[in-house]
Coordinates of N, CA and C in Angstrom, one line a residue:
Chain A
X321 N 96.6 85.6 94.5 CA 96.6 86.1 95.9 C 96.1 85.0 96.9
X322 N 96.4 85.1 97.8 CA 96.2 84.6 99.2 C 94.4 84.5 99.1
X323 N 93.8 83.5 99.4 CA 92.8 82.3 99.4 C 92.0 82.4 100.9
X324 N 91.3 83.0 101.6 CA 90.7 82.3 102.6 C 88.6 81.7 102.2
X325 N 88.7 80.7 102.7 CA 87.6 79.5 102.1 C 86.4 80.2 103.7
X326 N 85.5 80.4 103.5 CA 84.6 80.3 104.5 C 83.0 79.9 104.2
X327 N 82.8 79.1 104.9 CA 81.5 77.9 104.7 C 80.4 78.0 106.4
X328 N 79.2 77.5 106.2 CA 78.5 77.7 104.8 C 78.5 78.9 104.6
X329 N 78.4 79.3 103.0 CA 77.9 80.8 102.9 C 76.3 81.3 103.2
X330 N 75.5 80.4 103.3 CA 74.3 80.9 103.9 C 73.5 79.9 104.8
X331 N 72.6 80.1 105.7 CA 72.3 79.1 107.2 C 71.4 79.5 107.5
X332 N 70.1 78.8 107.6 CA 68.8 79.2 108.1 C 68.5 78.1 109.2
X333 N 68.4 78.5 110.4 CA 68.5 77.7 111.4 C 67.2 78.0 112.4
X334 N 66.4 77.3 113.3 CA 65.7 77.4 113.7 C 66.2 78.6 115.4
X335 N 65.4 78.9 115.7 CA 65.9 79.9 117.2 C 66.3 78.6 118.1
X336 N 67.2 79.1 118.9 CA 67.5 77.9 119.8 C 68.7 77.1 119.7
X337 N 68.7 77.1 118.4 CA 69.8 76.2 117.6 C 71.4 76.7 117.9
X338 N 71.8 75.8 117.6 CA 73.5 76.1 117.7 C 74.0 76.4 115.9
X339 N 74.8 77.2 115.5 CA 75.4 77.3 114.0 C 76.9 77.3 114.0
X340 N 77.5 76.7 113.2 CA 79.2 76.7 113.7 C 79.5 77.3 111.9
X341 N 80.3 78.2 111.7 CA 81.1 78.4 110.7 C 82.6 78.8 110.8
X342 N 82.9 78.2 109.5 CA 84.5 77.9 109.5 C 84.8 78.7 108.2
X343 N 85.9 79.0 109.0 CA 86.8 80.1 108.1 C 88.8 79.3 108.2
X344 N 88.8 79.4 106.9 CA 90.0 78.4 106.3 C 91.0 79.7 105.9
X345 N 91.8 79.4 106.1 CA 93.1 79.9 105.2 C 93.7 79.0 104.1
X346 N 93.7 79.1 102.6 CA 93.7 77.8 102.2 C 95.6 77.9 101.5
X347 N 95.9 79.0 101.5 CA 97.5 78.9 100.8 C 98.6 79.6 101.6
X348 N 98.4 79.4 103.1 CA 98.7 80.6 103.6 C 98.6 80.1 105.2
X349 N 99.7 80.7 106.2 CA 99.6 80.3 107.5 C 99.1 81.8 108.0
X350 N 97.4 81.8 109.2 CA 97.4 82.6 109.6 C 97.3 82.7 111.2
X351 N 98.2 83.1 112.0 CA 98.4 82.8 113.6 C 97.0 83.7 114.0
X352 N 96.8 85.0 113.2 CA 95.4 85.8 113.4 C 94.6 85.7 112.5
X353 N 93.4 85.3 113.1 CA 91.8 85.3 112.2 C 91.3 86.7 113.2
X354 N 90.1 87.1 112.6 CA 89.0 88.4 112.7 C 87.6 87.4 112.0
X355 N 86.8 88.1 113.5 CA 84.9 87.6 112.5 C 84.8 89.0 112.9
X356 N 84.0 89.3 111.7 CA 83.2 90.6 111.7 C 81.8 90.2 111.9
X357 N 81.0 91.4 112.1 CA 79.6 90.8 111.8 C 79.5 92.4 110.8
X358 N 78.6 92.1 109.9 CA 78.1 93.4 109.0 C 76.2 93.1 108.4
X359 N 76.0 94.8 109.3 CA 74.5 94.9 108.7 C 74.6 95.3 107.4
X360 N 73.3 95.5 106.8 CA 73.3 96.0 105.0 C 73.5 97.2 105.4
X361 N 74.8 97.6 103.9 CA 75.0 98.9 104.2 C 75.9 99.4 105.2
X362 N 76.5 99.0 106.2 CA 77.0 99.2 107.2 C 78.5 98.6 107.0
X363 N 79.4 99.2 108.4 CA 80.9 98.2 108.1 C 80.8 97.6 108.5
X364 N 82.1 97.2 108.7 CA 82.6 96.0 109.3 C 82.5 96.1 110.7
X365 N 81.9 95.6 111.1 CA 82.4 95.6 112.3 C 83.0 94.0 113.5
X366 N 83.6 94.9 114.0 CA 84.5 93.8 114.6 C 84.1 93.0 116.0
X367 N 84.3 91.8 115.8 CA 83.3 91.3 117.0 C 84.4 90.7 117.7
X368 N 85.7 90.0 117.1 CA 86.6 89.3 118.4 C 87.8 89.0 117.5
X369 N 89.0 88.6 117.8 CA 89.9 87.9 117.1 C 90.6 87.3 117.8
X370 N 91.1 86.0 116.9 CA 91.0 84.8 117.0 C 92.4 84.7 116.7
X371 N 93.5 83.6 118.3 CA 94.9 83.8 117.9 C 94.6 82.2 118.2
X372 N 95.4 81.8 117.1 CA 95.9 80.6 117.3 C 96.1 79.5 118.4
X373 N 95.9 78.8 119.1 CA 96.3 78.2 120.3 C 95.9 79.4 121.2
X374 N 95.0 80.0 121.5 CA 95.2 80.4 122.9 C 93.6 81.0 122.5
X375 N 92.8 81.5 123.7 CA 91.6 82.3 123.7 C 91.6 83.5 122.8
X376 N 90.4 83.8 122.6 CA 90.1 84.6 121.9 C 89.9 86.3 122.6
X377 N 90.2 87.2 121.7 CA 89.7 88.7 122.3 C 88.2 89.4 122.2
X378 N 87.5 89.2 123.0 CA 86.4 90.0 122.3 C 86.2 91.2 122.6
X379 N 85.7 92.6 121.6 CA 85.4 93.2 121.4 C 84.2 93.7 122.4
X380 N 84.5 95.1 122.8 CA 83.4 95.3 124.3 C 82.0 95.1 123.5
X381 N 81.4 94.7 124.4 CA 79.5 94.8 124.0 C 79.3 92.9 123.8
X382 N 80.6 92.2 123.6 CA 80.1 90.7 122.5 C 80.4 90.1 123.4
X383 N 79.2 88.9 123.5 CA 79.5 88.0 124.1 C 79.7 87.1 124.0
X384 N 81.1 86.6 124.8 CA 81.9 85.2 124.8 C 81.4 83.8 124.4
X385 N 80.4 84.0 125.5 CA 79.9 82.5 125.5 C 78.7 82.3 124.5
X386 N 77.9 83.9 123.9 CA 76.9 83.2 122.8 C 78.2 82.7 121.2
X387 N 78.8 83.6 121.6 CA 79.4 83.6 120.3 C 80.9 82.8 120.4
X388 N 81.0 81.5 120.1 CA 82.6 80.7 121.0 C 83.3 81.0 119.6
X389 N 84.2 80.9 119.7 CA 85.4 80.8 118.7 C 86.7 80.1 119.2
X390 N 86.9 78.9 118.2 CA 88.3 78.5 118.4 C 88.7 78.5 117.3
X391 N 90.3 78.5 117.1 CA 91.1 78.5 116.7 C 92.4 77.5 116.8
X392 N 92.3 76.3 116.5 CA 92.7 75.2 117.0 C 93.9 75.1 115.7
X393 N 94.0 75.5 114.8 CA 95.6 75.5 114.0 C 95.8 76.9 113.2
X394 N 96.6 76.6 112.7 CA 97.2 77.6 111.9 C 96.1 78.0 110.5
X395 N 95.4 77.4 110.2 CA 94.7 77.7 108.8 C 93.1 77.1 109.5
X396 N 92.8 77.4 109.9 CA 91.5 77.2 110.7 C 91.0 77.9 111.9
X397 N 89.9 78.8 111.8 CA 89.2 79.3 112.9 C 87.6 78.9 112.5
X398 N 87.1 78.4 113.9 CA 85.6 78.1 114.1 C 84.5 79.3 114.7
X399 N 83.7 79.8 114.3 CA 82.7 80.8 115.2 C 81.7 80.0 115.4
X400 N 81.1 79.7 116.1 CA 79.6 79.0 116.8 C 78.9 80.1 117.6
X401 N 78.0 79.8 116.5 CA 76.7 80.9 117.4 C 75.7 80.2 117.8
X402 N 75.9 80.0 119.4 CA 75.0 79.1 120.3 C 73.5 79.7 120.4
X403 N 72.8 78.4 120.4 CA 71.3 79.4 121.1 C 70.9 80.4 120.2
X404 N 70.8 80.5 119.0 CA 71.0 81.8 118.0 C 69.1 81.9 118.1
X405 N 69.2 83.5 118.3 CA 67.7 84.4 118.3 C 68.1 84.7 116.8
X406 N 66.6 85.2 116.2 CA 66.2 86.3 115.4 C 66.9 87.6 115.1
X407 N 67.5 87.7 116.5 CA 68.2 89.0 116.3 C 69.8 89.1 116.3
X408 N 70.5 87.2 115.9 CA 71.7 87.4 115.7 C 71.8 87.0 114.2
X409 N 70.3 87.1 113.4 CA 70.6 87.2 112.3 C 71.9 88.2 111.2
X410 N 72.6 87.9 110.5 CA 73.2 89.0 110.2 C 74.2 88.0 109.2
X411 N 75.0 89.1 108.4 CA 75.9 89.1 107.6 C 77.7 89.1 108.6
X412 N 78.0 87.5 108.6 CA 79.2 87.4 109.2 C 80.4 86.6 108.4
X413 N 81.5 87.7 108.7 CA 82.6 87.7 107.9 C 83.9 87.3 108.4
X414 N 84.6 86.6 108.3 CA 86.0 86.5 108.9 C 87.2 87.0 107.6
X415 N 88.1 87.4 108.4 CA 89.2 87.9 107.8 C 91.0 87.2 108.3
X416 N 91.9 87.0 107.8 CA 92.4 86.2 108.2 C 93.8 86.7 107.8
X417 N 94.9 86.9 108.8 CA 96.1 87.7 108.4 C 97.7 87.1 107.5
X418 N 98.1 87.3 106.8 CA 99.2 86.1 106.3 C 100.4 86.3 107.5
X419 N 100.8 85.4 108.2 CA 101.4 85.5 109.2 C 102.9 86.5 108.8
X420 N 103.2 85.6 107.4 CA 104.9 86.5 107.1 C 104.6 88.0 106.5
X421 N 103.4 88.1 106.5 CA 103.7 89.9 106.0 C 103.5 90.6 107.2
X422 N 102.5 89.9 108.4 CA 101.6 90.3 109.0 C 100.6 91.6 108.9
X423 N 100.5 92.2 108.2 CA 99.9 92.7 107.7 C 98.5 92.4 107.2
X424 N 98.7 92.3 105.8 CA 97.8 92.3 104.8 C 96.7 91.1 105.1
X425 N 95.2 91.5 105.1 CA 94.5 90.8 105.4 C 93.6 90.4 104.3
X426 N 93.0 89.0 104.1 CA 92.7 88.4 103.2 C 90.8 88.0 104.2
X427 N 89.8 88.4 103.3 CA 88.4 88.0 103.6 C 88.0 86.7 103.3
X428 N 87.2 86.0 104.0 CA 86.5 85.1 103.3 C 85.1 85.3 102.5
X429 N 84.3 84.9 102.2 CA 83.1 85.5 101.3 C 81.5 85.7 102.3
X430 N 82.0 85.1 103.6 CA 80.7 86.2 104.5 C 80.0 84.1 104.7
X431 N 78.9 84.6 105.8 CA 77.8 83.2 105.8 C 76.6 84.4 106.6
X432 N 76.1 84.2 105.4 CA 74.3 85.1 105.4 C 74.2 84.0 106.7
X433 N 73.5 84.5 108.1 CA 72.7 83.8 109.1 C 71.2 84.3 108.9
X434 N 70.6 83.5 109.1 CA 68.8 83.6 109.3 C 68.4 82.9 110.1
X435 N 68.4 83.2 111.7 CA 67.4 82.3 112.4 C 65.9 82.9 112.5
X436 N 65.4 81.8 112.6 CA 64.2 82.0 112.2 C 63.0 81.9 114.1
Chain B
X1458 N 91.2 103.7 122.4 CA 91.4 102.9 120.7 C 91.5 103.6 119.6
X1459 N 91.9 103.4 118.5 CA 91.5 104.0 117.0 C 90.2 104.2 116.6
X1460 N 89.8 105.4 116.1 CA 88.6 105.8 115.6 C 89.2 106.1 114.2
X1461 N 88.0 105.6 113.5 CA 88.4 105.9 112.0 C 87.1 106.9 111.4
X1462 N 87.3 107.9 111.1 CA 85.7 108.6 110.0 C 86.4 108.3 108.6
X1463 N 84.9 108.0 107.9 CA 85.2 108.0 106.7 C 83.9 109.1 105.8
X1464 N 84.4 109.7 104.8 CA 83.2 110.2 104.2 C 84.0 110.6 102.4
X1465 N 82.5 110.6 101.8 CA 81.3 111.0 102.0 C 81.1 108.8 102.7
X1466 N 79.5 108.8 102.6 CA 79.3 107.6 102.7 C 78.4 107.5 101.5
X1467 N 77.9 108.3 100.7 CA 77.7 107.7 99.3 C 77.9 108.8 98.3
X1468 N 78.9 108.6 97.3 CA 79.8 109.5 96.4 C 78.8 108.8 94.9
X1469 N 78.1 109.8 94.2 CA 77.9 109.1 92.7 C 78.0 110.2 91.9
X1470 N 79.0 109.3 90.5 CA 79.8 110.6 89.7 C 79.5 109.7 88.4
X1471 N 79.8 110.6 87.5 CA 79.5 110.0 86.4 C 80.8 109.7 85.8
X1472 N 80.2 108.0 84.9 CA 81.7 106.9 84.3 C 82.7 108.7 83.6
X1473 N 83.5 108.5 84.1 CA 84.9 109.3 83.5 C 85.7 110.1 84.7
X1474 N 84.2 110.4 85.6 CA 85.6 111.6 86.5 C 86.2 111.1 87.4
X1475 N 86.8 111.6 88.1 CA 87.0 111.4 89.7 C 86.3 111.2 90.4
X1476 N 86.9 110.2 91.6 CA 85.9 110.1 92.6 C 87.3 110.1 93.8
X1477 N 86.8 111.0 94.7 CA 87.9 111.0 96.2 C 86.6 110.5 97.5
X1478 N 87.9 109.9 97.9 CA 87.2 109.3 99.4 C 88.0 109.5 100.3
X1479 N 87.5 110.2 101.7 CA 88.2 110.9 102.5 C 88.5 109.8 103.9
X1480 N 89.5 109.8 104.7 CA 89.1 109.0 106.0 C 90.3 110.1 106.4
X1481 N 89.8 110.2 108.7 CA 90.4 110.3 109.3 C 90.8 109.3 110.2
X1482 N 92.1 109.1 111.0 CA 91.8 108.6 112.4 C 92.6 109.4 113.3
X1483 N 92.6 108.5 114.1 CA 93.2 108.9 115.8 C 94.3 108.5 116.3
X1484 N 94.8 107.7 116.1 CA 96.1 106.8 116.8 C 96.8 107.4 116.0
X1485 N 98.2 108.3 117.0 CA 99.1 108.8 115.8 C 100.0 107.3 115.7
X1486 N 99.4 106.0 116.3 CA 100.7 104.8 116.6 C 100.0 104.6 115.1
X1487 N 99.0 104.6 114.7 CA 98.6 103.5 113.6 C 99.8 104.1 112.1
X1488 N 100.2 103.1 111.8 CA 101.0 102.9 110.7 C 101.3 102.2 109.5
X1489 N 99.5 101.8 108.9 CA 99.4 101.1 108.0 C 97.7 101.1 107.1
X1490 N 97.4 101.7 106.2 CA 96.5 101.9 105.6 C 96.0 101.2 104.4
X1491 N 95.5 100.3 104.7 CA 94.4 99.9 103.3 C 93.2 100.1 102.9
X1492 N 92.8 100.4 101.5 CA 91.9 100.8 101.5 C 91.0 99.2 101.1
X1493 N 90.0 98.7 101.1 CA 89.2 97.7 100.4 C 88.2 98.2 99.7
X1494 N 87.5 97.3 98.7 CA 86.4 97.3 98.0 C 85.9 96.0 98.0
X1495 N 84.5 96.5 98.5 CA 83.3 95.4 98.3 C 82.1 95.5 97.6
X1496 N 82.1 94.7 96.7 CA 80.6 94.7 95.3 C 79.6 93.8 96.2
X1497 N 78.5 94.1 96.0 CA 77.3 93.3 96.3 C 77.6 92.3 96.7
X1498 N 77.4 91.4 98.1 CA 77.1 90.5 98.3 C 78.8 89.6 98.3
X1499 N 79.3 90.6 98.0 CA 80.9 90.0 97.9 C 81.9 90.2 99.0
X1500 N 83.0 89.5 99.0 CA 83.9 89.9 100.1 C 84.7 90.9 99.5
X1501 N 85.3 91.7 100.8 CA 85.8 92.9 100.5 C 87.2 92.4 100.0
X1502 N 88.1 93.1 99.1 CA 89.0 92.5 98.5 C 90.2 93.9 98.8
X1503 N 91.5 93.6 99.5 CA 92.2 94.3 99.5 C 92.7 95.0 97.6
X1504 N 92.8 96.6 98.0 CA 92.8 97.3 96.1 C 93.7 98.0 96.4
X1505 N 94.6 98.4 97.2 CA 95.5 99.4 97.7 C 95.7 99.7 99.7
X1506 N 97.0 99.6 99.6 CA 97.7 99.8 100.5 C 99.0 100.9 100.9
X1507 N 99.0 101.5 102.0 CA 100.1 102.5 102.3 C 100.7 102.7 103.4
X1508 N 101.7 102.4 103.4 CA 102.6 102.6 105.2 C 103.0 104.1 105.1
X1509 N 103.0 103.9 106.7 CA 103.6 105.7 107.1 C 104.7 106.3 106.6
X1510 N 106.0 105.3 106.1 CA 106.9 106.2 105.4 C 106.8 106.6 104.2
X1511 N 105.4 106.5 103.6 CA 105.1 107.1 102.4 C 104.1 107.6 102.0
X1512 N 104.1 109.0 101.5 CA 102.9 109.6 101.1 C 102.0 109.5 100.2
X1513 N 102.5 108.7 99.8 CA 101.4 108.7 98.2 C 102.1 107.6 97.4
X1514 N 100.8 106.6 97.1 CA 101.4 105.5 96.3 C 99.9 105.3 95.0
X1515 N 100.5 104.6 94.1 CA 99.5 104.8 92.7 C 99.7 103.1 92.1
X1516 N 98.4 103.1 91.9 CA 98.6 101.7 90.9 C 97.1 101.9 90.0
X1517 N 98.0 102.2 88.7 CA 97.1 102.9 88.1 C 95.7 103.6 87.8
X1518 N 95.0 102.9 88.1 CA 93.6 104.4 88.5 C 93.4 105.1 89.7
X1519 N 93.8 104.1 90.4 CA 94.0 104.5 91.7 C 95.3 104.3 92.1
X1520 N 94.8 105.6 93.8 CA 96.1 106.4 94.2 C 95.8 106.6 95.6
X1521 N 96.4 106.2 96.4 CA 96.0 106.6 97.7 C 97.4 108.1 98.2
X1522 N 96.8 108.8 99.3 CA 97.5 109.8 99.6 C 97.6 110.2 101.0
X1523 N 98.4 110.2 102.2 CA 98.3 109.6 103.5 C 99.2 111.0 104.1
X1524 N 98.8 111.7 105.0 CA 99.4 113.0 106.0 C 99.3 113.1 106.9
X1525 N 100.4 112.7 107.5 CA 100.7 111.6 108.9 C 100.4 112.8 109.9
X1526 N 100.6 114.1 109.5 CA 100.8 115.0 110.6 C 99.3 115.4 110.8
X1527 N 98.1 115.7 110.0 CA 96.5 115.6 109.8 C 95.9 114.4 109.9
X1528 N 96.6 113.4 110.5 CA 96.2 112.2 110.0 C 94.4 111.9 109.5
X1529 N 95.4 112.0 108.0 CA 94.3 111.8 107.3 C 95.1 111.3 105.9
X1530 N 94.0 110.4 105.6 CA 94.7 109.5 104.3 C 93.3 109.5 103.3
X1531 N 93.5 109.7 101.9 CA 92.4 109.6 100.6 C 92.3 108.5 99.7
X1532 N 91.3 108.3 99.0 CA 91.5 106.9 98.0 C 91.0 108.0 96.8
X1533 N 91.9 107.9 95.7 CA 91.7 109.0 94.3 C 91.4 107.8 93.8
X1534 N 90.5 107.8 92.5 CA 89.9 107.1 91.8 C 90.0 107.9 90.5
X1535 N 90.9 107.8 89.6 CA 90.8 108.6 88.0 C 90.0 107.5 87.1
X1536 N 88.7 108.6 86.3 CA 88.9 107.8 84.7 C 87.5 106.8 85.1
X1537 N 86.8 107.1 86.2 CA 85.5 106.2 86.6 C 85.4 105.2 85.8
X1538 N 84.8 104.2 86.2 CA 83.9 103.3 85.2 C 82.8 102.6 85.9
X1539 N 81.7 102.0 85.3 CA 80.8 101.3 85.7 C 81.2 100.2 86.8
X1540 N 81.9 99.8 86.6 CA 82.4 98.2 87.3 C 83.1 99.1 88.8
X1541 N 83.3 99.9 89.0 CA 84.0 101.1 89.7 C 83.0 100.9 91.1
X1542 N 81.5 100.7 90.7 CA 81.0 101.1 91.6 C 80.7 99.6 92.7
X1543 N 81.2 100.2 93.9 CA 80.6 99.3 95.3 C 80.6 100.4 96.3
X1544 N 80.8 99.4 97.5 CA 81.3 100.1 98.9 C 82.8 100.0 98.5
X1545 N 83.1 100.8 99.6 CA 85.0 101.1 100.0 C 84.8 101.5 100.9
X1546 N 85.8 100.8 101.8 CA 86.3 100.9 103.1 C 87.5 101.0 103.2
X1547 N 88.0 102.1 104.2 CA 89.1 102.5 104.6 C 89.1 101.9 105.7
X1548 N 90.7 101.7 105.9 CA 91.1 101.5 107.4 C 92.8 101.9 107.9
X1549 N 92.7 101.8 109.2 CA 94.2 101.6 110.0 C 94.5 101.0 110.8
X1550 N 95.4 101.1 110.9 CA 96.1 99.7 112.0 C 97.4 100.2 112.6
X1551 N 98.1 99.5 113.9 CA 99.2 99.5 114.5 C 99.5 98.7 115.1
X1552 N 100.4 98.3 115.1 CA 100.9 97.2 115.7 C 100.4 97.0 117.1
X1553 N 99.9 95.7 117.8 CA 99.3 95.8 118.8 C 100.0 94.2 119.4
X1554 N 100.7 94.1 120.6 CA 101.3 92.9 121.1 C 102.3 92.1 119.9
X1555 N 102.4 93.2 119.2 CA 103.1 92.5 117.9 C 102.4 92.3 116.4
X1556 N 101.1 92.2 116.6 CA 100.5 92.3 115.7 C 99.4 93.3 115.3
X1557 N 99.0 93.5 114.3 CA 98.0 94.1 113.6 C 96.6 94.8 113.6
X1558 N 95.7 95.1 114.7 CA 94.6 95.1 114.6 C 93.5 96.4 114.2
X1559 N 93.0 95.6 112.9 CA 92.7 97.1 111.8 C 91.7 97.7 112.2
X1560 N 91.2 99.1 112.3 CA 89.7 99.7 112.8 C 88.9 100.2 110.9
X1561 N 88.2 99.8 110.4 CA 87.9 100.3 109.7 C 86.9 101.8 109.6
X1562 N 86.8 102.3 108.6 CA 86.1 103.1 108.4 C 84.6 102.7 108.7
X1563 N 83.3 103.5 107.8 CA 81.8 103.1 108.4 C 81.6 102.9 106.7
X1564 N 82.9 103.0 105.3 CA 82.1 102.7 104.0 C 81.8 104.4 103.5
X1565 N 81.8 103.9 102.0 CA 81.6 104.7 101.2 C 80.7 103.7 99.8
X1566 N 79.8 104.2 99.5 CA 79.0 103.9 98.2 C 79.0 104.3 97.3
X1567 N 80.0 104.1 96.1 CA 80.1 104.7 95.3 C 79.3 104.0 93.8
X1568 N 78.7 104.9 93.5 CA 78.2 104.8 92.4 C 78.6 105.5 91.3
X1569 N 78.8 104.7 90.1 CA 79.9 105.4 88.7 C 78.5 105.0 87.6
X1570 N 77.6 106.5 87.3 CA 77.0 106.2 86.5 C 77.4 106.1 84.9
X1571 N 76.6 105.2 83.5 CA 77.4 105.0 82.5 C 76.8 106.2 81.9

């Protein structure tokens, strides 16, 4: 099955700090990526998605500029969590769509955040 | 937008029986149903899928079952087993600008005791 790569899987970063993770599509063109963020126990939830060549959608409540996302090719979307508090620790996930089924969505394996 | 419920949010049965997992939503546009499964610490892995022109699809222990007119769709689990047990999440989708955008469920915990 369809492959998406997402790094690092875990990030302990000081408060203040900037975190960038990348989420790959690795056998597969996807024009849409999704970052979730997920508490323990909790779903998915959806923070923005991510089209290829053009801005991103966010999700009411999220904010654009803590949270940037680009999407600069076809098998590649970036989340950067700028300035990251304590309280943007969390469990974040991207998901990534195979362009020719459009449908069926493929996860990456999550990047545990811990600012400290 | 699409609201999805999902319930129970923690189902434990013991390795052999059945386990059903219920979701509703809202969008009579949404027209495409997957269910996932996520184990500890793992990414959720697509395990079954169902479009609206069909009611019921099976791949072997599981079965999903979809009633477009209640919209409400189930994930049947025959024949439990240990390895059986994570979260599951339901969701839907409809086409949106041309593409896809899924609302999940809130999860189910299922535990399959041995």
């Amino acid at each position: 099955g369809a492959v998406v790569s997402q790094h690092p899987s875990r990030v302990i970063c000081k408060s203040g700090t900037s975190v960038k993770i990348e989420c790959r599509s690795l056998d597969f063109q996807a024009t849409t990526m999704f970052w979730y963020r997920q508490f323990p126990k909790q779903s998915l939830m959806l923070m923005a998605t991510s089209n290829e060549g053009s801005k991103a959608t966010y999700e009411q409540g999220v904010e654009k500029d803590k949270f940037l996302i680009n999407h600069a090719s076809l098998t590649l979307s970036t989340l950067t969590v700028t300035s990251a508090h304590p309280e943007d620790s969390s469990f974040y996930i991207c998901s990534a769509r195979d362009t020719s089924t459009n449908e069926k969505l493929f996860f990456g394996s999550g990047t545990q955040l811990s600012v400290l | 937008g699409e609201n999805v419920e999902q319930h129970p949010s923690t189902l434990s049965v013991q390795e052999g029986d059945s386990a059903v997992i219920k979701c509703t939503y809202s969008d009579s546009a949404s027209n495409y149903f997957p269910w996932y499964k996520q184990e500890l610490g793992k990414r959720p892995q697509l395990i079954i899928d169902i479009r609206s022109n069909v009611g019921e699809k099976k791949d072997q222990r599981i079965a999903v079952t979809l009633n477009k007119t209640a919209k409400h769709f189930s994930l049947h689990i025959t024949e439990t087993q240990p390895e059986d047990s994570a979260v599951y999440f339901c969701a839907a989708s409809a086409a949106s600008g041309g593409s896809y955008i899924p609302t999940f469920g809130r999860g189910t915990s299922l535990i399959v005791h041995p």
